[in-house]
Amino acid sequence: MKIERTGMLLILSGPSGAGKGTLGKMLLEQDDSFCFSVSATTRAPRPGEVPDVDYHFVDDRRFDELIGQNAFLEYATVHGNRYGTLRGDVENRLRHGQNVLLDIDVQGAAMVMARMPEAVSVFILPPSFTELRERLVKRGTETEEVIDRRMANARQEVGQMDIYQYVLINEAPPEASFLKLKSIVDAEKLRLSRCTVTIDD
Ligand code: 5GP
């Protein structure tokens, strides 16, 4: 018997600071069937971010060009900056049986779910809003004003989580939450609709 699988598109969303980046990184490190979809953004790079690894950093003109070329699977404005998932990258990898991780916001996720209903979607919650704010402050990469905006956004995003298939609370340390994410992923790899089974005698 043989099973061949088409790639899985995994959407991870959740408020900024909920730890979806950390969980996503753990998944990429520990499961080499996954690759990361590098988004285009008009946001300025943060210290330590590597162009074309963390994001493709582009200006507004280039972002508009990409929209005009229908290059995005989805795009959205988040916290005042524009972000988009490059369609070609994602479709190519899925076609070759690779699993693809998307770290995107709720608006983008809704668009991907409508276009690719077979996508697997997981919403990551922080233990509380108080802890979320503490994490954002500790991160030290944002101003007070940006943190306030992200907190307002967080409440809004949490209010929209009903469209996701799975939800988990990311308590520190992240290892236990990662195991939950891993069990979702491992079960979804066995979903028959993503498998072609060859029956041998
Ligand atoms: P950050 O600026 O902190 O890296 O990301 C801010 C938010 O934008 C996060 O919620 C992240 O998931 C989201 N984001 C990153 N890339 C994309 C994308 O390509 N599309 C959409 N819709 N959201 C994205």
XYZ file of N, CA and C and ligand atoms in Angstrom:
627
model
N 0.850 -1.202 0.000
C 0.000 0.000 0.000
C 0.878 1.243 0.000
N 0.394 2.264 -0.659
C 1.191 3.496 -0.691
C 0.262 4.710 -0.543
N 0.735 5.704 0.194
C -0.050 6.939 0.321
C 0.786 8.115 -0.178
N 0.225 8.860 -1.117
C 0.873 10.115 -1.531
C 0.010 11.270 -1.068
N 0.647 12.334 -0.603
C -0.133 13.444 -0.046
C 0.081 14.717 -0.840
N -1.004 15.471 -1.003
C -0.826 16.827 -1.516
C -0.496 17.703 -0.300
N 0.124 18.837 -0.549
C 0.549 19.682 0.563
C -0.622 20.244 1.364
N -0.332 20.540 2.627
C -1.333 21.141 3.510
C -1.018 22.626 3.670
N -2.060 23.428 3.578
C -1.889 24.855 3.839
C -2.355 25.115 5.262
N -1.435 25.541 6.115
C -1.758 25.753 7.530
C -1.754 27.248 7.831
N -2.915 27.743 8.270
C -3.028 29.160 8.625
C -2.913 29.298 10.136
N -1.948 30.092 10.589
C -1.839 30.417 12.020
C -2.173 31.891 12.175
N -3.147 32.179 13.032
C -3.480 33.578 13.310
C -3.619 33.754 14.804
N -3.714 35.007 15.206
C -3.862 35.316 16.623
C -3.277 36.688 16.843
N -3.640 37.313 17.952
C -3.148 38.665 18.188
C -1.626 38.705 18.217
N -1.106 39.833 17.822
C 0.316 40.093 17.869
C 0.778 39.964 19.327
N 1.765 39.090 19.569
C 2.224 38.859 20.939
C 1.641 37.595 21.552
N 0.692 36.949 20.855
C 0.108 35.712 21.381
C 1.091 34.553 21.258
N 2.100 34.739 20.410
C 3.142 33.716 20.306
C 3.009 32.826 19.089
N 2.252 33.271 18.092
C 2.112 32.409 16.912
C 3.424 32.317 16.147
N 4.226 33.377 16.226
C 5.548 33.359 15.580
C 6.426 32.280 16.196
N 6.425 32.220 17.524
C 7.243 31.222 18.226
C 6.772 29.811 17.883
N 5.466 29.590 17.935
C 4.940 28.248 17.637
C 5.216 27.872 16.177
N 5.079 28.842 15.294
C 5.357 28.599 13.874
C 6.820 28.229 13.667
N 7.718 28.943 14.335
C 9.161 28.646 14.217
C 9.468 27.245 14.731
N 8.843 26.866 15.845
C 9.082 25.516 16.390
C 8.623 24.467 15.385
N 7.489 24.731 14.746
C 6.971 23.773 13.765
C 7.947 23.638 12.580
N 8.444 24.782 12.103
C 9.359 24.762 10.950
C 10.671 24.047 11.304
N 11.117 24.209 12.568
C 12.369 23.574 12.988
C 12.211 22.071 13.172
N 11.027 21.666 13.640
C 10.887 20.261 14.033
C 10.182 19.404 12.992
N 9.614 20.022 11.973
C 8.900 19.247 10.966
C 9.338 19.751 9.594
N 10.254 19.010 8.960
C 10.808 19.549 7.714
C 9.876 19.374 6.514
N 8.662 18.872 6.741
C 7.697 18.860 5.633
C 7.073 20.253 5.461
N 7.336 21.144 6.434
C 6.749 22.486 6.381
C 7.734 23.539 5.883
N 7.234 24.472 5.083
C 8.031 25.645 4.764
C 7.177 26.883 5.043
N 7.848 28.002 5.215
C 7.184 29.241 5.596
C 6.872 30.059 4.354
N 5.666 30.585 4.279
C 5.336 31.494 3.189
C 5.785 32.903 3.589
N 6.792 33.396 2.895
C 7.336 34.727 3.204
C 6.428 35.778 2.551
N 5.803 36.596 3.380
C 4.861 37.604 2.876
C 5.592 38.846 2.391
N 4.905 39.614 1.548
C 5.393 40.957 1.200
C 4.762 41.936 2.187
N 5.519 42.929 2.613
C 4.937 43.954 3.496
C 5.546 45.322 3.210
N 4.731 46.347 3.500
C 5.240 47.719 3.382
C 5.779 48.203 4.734
N 5.692 47.359 5.775
C 6.233 47.737 7.087
C 7.763 47.791 7.022
N 8.349 48.700 7.811
C 9.816 48.789 7.864
C 10.360 47.584 8.632
N 11.546 47.085 8.242
C 12.124 45.951 8.968
C 12.418 46.309 10.416
N 12.206 45.359 11.334
C 12.608 45.552 12.729
C 14.059 45.092 12.863
N 14.744 45.582 13.906
C 16.116 45.123 14.099
C 16.162 43.591 14.140
N 17.098 43.044 13.398
C 17.262 41.578 13.410
C 16.461 40.862 12.339
N 15.501 41.552 11.714
C 14.719 40.888 10.662
C 15.540 40.818 9.368
N 15.444 39.687 8.710
C 16.238 39.470 7.502
C 15.323 39.579 6.274
N 15.667 40.508 5.335
C 14.850 40.639 4.125
C 14.786 39.311 3.365
N 13.619 39.002 2.845
C 13.353 37.797 2.057
C 13.392 36.507 2.882
N 13.646 36.632 4.187
C 13.546 35.463 5.077
C 12.334 35.682 5.990
N 12.298 36.855 6.635
C 11.150 37.182 7.486
C 10.015 37.753 6.632
N 10.358 38.694 5.794
C 9.396 39.329 4.879
C 10.134 39.762 3.613
N 9.373 39.929 2.540
C 9.875 40.691 1.395
C 9.451 42.130 1.691
N 10.408 42.986 2.026
C 10.081 44.374 2.356
C 9.982 45.177 1.062
N 8.815 45.757 0.823
C 8.577 46.490 -0.429
C 7.952 47.850 -0.113
N 8.004 48.766 -1.094
C 7.325 50.048 -0.880
C 5.896 49.963 -1.435
N 5.121 51.038 -1.197
C 3.721 51.029 -1.611
C 3.554 50.827 -3.108
N 4.503 51.426 -3.880
C 4.400 51.316 -5.341
C 4.521 49.852 -5.781
N 5.509 49.180 -5.222
C 5.736 47.766 -5.561
C 4.541 46.904 -5.109
N 3.990 47.253 -3.934
C 2.844 46.495 -3.423
C 1.672 46.637 -4.400
N 1.451 47.877 -4.881
C 0.372 48.103 -5.857
C 0.611 47.313 -7.141
N 1.889 47.270 -7.560
C 2.232 46.504 -8.772
C 1.863 45.036 -8.587
N 2.208 44.505 -7.418
C 1.923 43.078 -7.142
C 0.414 42.827 -7.151
N -0.354 43.794 -6.620
C -1.823 43.657 -6.673
C -2.261 43.621 -8.140
N -1.716 44.549 -8.933
C -2.068 44.644 -10.354
C -1.734 43.371 -11.111
N -0.678 42.690 -10.688
C -0.265 41.441 -11.367
C -1.028 40.232 -10.824
N -1.973 40.474 -9.931
C -2.745 39.385 -9.311
C -1.817 38.393 -8.597
N -0.736 38.936 -8.035
C 0.289 38.074 -7.429
C -0.087 37.607 -6.025
N -1.122 38.208 -5.435
C -1.446 37.863 -4.051
C -2.594 36.858 -3.956
N -2.411 35.874 -3.074
C -3.501 34.970 -2.719
C -4.479 35.730 -1.822
N -3.916 36.612 -0.994
C -4.709 37.512 -0.152
C -3.802 38.668 0.232
N -4.420 39.800 0.570
C -3.640 40.896 1.153
C -4.557 41.717 2.048
N -3.944 42.412 2.996
C -4.743 43.177 3.951
C -3.885 44.273 4.556
N -4.567 45.268 5.110
C -3.870 46.298 5.881
C -4.012 45.935 7.356
N -2.874 45.772 8.026
C -2.868 45.370 9.441
C -2.036 46.389 10.217
N -2.585 46.919 11.300
C -1.892 47.934 12.114
C -1.301 49.047 11.237
N -2.006 49.433 10.195
C -1.553 50.546 9.355
C -0.527 50.196 8.287
N -0.113 48.940 8.199
C 0.813 48.523 7.134
C 0.145 47.475 6.256
N 0.670 47.336 5.034
C 0.064 46.365 4.115
C 0.887 45.072 4.077
N 0.164 43.957 4.031
C 0.796 42.641 4.031
C 0.106 41.782 2.982
N 0.857 40.923 2.306
C 0.215 40.043 1.327
C 0.959 38.733 1.152
N 0.181 37.680 0.877
C 0.738 36.338 0.646
C 0.918 36.123 -0.850
N 2.109 35.721 -1.256
C 2.392 35.546 -2.681
C 1.835 34.211 -3.187
N 0.885 34.341 -4.095
C 0.137 33.188 -4.579
C 1.045 32.111 -5.223
N 1.957 32.561 -6.101
C 2.790 31.622 -6.866
C 3.582 30.704 -5.957
N 4.229 31.294 -4.958
C 5.031 30.527 -3.986
C 4.210 29.430 -3.343
N 3.049 29.828 -2.839
C 2.210 28.900 -2.082
C 1.719 27.769 -3.000
N 1.192 28.148 -4.172
C 0.605 27.131 -5.043
C 1.648 26.125 -5.533
N 2.847 26.635 -5.862
C 3.936 25.754 -6.318
C 4.305 24.717 -5.292
N 4.462 25.197 -4.057
C 4.901 24.293 -2.992
C 3.844 23.250 -2.683
N 2.586 23.673 -2.660
C 1.514 22.710 -2.374
C 1.473 21.648 -3.467
N 1.638 22.089 -4.687
C 1.604 21.166 -5.824
C 2.700 20.098 -5.686
N 3.850 20.522 -5.124
C 4.961 19.576 -4.958
C 4.871 18.784 -3.653
N 3.731 18.850 -2.994
C 3.523 18.026 -1.797
C 4.082 18.630 -0.524
N 4.602 19.861 -0.603
C 5.120 20.493 0.618
C 3.972 21.077 1.433
N 4.155 21.112 2.731
C 3.193 21.792 3.596
C 3.643 23.233 3.769
N 2.684 24.151 3.759
C 3.029 25.578 3.780
C 2.369 26.260 4.982
N 3.188 27.003 5.719
C 2.700 27.722 6.900
C 2.464 29.194 6.564
N 1.252 29.661 6.834
C 0.921 31.083 6.668
C 0.732 31.703 8.043
N 1.458 32.775 8.336
C 1.254 33.532 9.585
C 0.585 34.830 9.141
N -0.753 34.838 9.185
C -1.495 35.975 8.627
C -2.622 36.407 9.563
N -3.168 37.593 9.310
C -4.215 38.120 10.184
C -5.597 37.549 9.793
N -6.604 37.932 10.564
C -7.943 37.362 10.383
C -8.551 37.719 9.020
N -8.355 38.961 8.571
C -8.930 39.358 7.273
C -8.352 38.499 6.152
N -7.022 38.336 6.184
C -6.347 37.530 5.160
C -6.779 36.074 5.263
N -6.896 35.585 6.493
C -7.278 34.185 6.694
C -8.664 33.924 6.096
N -9.585 34.863 6.291
C -10.940 34.683 5.754
C -10.888 34.566 4.231
N -10.014 35.361 3.630
C -9.889 35.328 2.170
C -9.318 33.987 1.694
N -8.293 33.506 2.411
C -7.682 32.221 2.039
C -8.693 31.083 2.227
N -9.444 31.119 3.325
C -10.434 30.053 3.574
C -11.477 30.008 2.462
N -11.873 31.193 1.965
C -12.876 31.233 0.895
C -12.298 30.654 -0.398
N -11.013 30.937 -0.651
C -10.404 30.474 -1.904
C -9.915 29.044 -1.811
N -9.459 28.644 -0.633
C -8.895 27.302 -0.460
C -9.536 26.665 0.776
N -10.755 26.146 0.627
C -11.490 25.637 1.792
C -10.808 24.449 2.473
N -9.847 23.820 1.787
C -9.154 22.677 2.394
C -8.040 23.120 3.350
N -7.798 24.433 3.442
C -6.771 24.945 4.353
C -7.128 24.609 5.802
N -6.086 24.391 6.607
C -6.284 24.104 8.035
C -6.015 25.404 8.794
N -6.925 25.765 9.707
C -6.771 27.067 10.355
C -6.753 26.927 11.876
N -5.775 27.585 12.487
C -5.604 27.520 13.946
C -5.497 28.937 14.486
N -6.287 29.234 15.508
C -6.241 30.550 16.143
C -5.515 30.416 17.480
N -4.498 31.250 17.693
C -3.686 31.194 18.915
C -4.100 32.331 19.851
N -4.518 31.954 21.059
C -4.941 32.952 22.060
C -3.837 33.158 23.099
N -3.686 34.371 23.612
C -2.786 34.574 24.752
C -3.523 34.131 26.028
N -2.821 33.906 27.146
C -3.506 33.513 28.385
C -4.509 34.580 28.840
N -4.194 35.863 28.618
C -5.123 36.955 28.953
C -4.675 38.208 28.190
N -5.562 39.217 28.156
C -5.178 40.468 27.496
C -4.094 41.187 28.310
N -4.157 41.045 29.648
C -3.139 41.682 30.494
C -1.759 41.118 30.150
N -1.698 39.789 30.023
C -0.411 39.175 29.707
C 0.045 39.547 28.288
N -0.923 39.684 27.394
C -0.581 40.072 26.022
C 0.126 41.427 26.013
N -0.431 42.391 26.756
C 0.178 43.724 26.812
C 1.586 43.634 27.400
N 1.733 42.832 28.469
C 3.056 42.678 29.089
C 4.069 42.119 28.089
N 3.633 41.146 27.297
C 4.544 40.552 26.308
C 4.974 41.585 25.266
N 3.993 42.418 24.832
C 4.307 43.427 23.808
C 5.277 44.466 24.372
N 5.080 44.857 25.644
C 5.959 45.843 26.274
C 7.361 45.248 26.413
N 7.414 43.978 26.859
C 8.709 43.308 27.072
C 9.497 43.182 25.774
N 8.777 42.966 24.682
C 9.413 42.791 23.378
C 10.252 44.027 23.040
N 9.775 45.182 23.490
C 10.559 46.415 23.375
C 10.770 46.929 21.957
N 10.010 46.382 20.981
C 10.224 46.821 19.599
C 9.195 47.864 19.165
N 8.179 48.125 20.013
C 7.103 49.030 19.584
C 6.942 50.189 20.560
N 6.443 51.299 20.037
C 6.144 52.447 20.906
C 4.826 52.188 21.640
N 4.584 53.009 22.688
C 3.345 52.894 23.483
C 2.115 53.005 22.573
N 2.199 53.943 21.618
C 1.057 54.180 20.723
C 0.779 52.933 19.868
N 1.856 52.325 19.364
C 1.692 51.118 18.535
C 1.129 49.983 19.392
N 1.601 49.886 20.629
C 1.102 48.823 21.519
C -0.398 49.011 21.765
N -0.828 50.266 21.994
C -2.264 50.532 22.201
C -3.066 50.094 20.980
N -2.527 50.427 19.801
C -3.238 50.065 18.563
C -3.316 48.538 18.439
N -2.217 47.857 18.768
C -2.193 46.396 18.655
C -3.138 45.739 19.659
N -3.268 46.365 20.845
C -4.189 45.815 21.856
C -5.648 45.953 21.391
N -5.975 47.101 20.805
C -7.338 47.306 20.302
C -7.629 46.290 19.197
N -6.628 46.108 18.355
C -6.743 45.149 17.263
C -6.908 43.718 17.775
N -6.176 43.419 18.869
C -6.199 42.071 19.445
C -7.624 41.706 19.870
N -8.291 42.661 20.538
C -9.661 42.388 21.001
C -10.581 42.149 19.806
N -10.354 42.925 18.766
C -11.177 42.775 17.567
C -10.938 41.404 16.909
N -9.654 41.032 16.825
C -9.306 39.754 16.192
C -9.896 38.579 16.961
N -9.779 38.633 18.295
C -10.308 37.546 19.124
C -11.822 37.421 18.893
N -12.478 38.565 18.699
C -13.921 38.561 18.438
C -14.288 37.901 17.116
N -13.298 37.692 16.254
C -13.581 37.119 14.930
C -13.074 35.687 14.790
N -12.706 35.054 15.912
C -12.022 33.759 15.786
C -12.944 32.605 15.387
N -14.268 32.869 15.352
C -15.221 31.800 15.021
C -15.005 31.152 13.661
N -14.331 31.831 12.775
C -14.163 31.271 11.426
C -13.067 30.200 11.379
N -12.307 30.052 12.471
C -11.194 29.086 12.489
C -11.681 27.692 12.881
N -10.898 26.670 12.495
C -11.268 25.286 12.833
C -10.782 24.886 14.217
N -9.609 25.406 14.612
C -8.995 25.001 15.883
C -8.613 26.250 16.677
N -8.581 26.094 18.003
C -8.131 27.199 18.857
C -7.262 26.624 19.965
N -6.193 27.330 20.317
C -5.424 26.925 21.495
C -4.868 28.148 22.217
N -4.709 27.979 23.541
C -4.160 29.071 24.365
C -2.666 28.835 24.491
N -1.889 29.837 24.157
C -0.433 29.695 24.227
C 0.085 30.174 25.582
N 0.194 29.228 26.525
C 0.734 29.547 27.857
C 2.258 29.435 27.777
N 2.942 30.208 28.614
C 4.399 30.074 28.658
C 4.759 28.950 29.646
N 5.807 28.148 29.430
C 6.619 28.076 28.221
C 5.828 27.407 27.092
N 6.255 27.636 25.839
C 5.404 27.237 24.706
C 5.393 25.741 24.373
N 6.217 24.939 25.053
C 6.348 23.525 24.642
C 5.011 22.769 24.660
N 4.208 23.004 25.719
C 2.931 22.267 25.823
C 1.981 22.705 24.700
N 1.957 24.004 24.403
C 1.088 24.498 23.323
C 1.573 23.958 21.984
N 2.911 23.856 21.861
C 3.447 23.335 20.601
C 2.987 21.897 20.372
N 2.963 21.094 21.449
C 2.516 19.703 21.306
C 1.075 19.650 20.805
N 0.263 20.616 21.272
C -1.132 20.658 20.804
C -1.176 20.983 19.312
N -0.374 21.980 18.928
C -0.330 22.344 17.504
C 0.146 21.149 16.678
N 1.160 20.463 17.184
C 1.732 19.317 16.463
C 0.684 18.204 16.315
N -0.151 18.025 17.330
C -1.142 16.951 17.196
C -2.221 17.320 16.179
N -2.539 18.604 16.087
C -3.482 19.046 15.040
C -2.884 18.730 13.669
N -1.623 19.131 13.508
C -0.945 18.972 12.217
C -0.811 17.488 11.860
N -0.426 16.675 12.834
C -0.224 15.249 12.554
C -1.538 14.577 12.150
N -2.631 14.953 12.817
C -3.925 14.373 12.443
C -4.335 14.839 11.047
N -4.109 16.120 10.766
C -4.516 16.665 9.458
C -3.710 16.044 8.311
N -2.476 15.596 8.616
C -1.678 14.937 7.567
C -2.337 13.636 7.116
N -3.156 13.046 7.996
C -3.798 11.770 7.683
C -5.184 11.949 7.067
N -5.592 13.187 6.868
C -6.928 13.414 6.294
C -6.981 12.795 4.893
N -7.971 11.943 4.733
C -8.050 11.153 3.492
C -8.186 12.043 2.253
N -8.893 13.166 2.394
C -9.112 14.010 1.212
C -7.798 14.602 0.688
N -6.731 14.554 1.499
C -5.443 15.079 1.048
C -4.510 13.955 0.572
N -5.023 12.720 0.581
C -4.177 11.558 0.275
C -4.648 10.847 -0.988
N -3.682 10.336 -1.748
C -4.003 9.411 -2.824
C -3.439 8.072 -2.392
N -4.325 7.102 -2.261
C -3.894 5.801 -1.743
C -3.804 4.803 -2.884
N -2.657 4.148 -2.988
C -2.501 3.063 -3.963
C -2.654 1.738 -3.222
N -3.615 0.959 -3.674
C -3.878 -0.317 -3.005
C -3.107 -1.420 -3.715
N -2.194 -2.076 -2.997
C -1.447 -3.215 -3.541
C -1.973 -4.504 -2.920
N -1.842 -5.578 -3.650
C -2.240 -6.882 -3.072
C -1.195 -7.346 -2.078
P 4.138 41.904 12.252
O 4.220 43.288 11.705
O 4.103 41.885 13.754
O 5.193 40.982 11.675
O 2.752 41.300 11.767
C 1.561 41.969 12.040
C 0.378 41.112 11.645
O 0.336 40.942 10.232
C 0.422 39.690 12.244
O -0.877 39.415 12.756
C 0.708 38.822 11.069
O 0.122 37.544 11.224
C 0.060 39.598 9.945
N 0.599 39.235 8.629
C 1.876 38.929 8.299
N 1.968 38.620 7.002
C 0.713 38.718 6.494
C 0.149 38.497 5.197
O 0.809 38.159 4.224
N -1.184 38.723 5.062
C -1.976 39.103 6.101
N -3.275 39.263 5.869
N -1.487 39.317 7.337
C -0.154 39.116 7.528
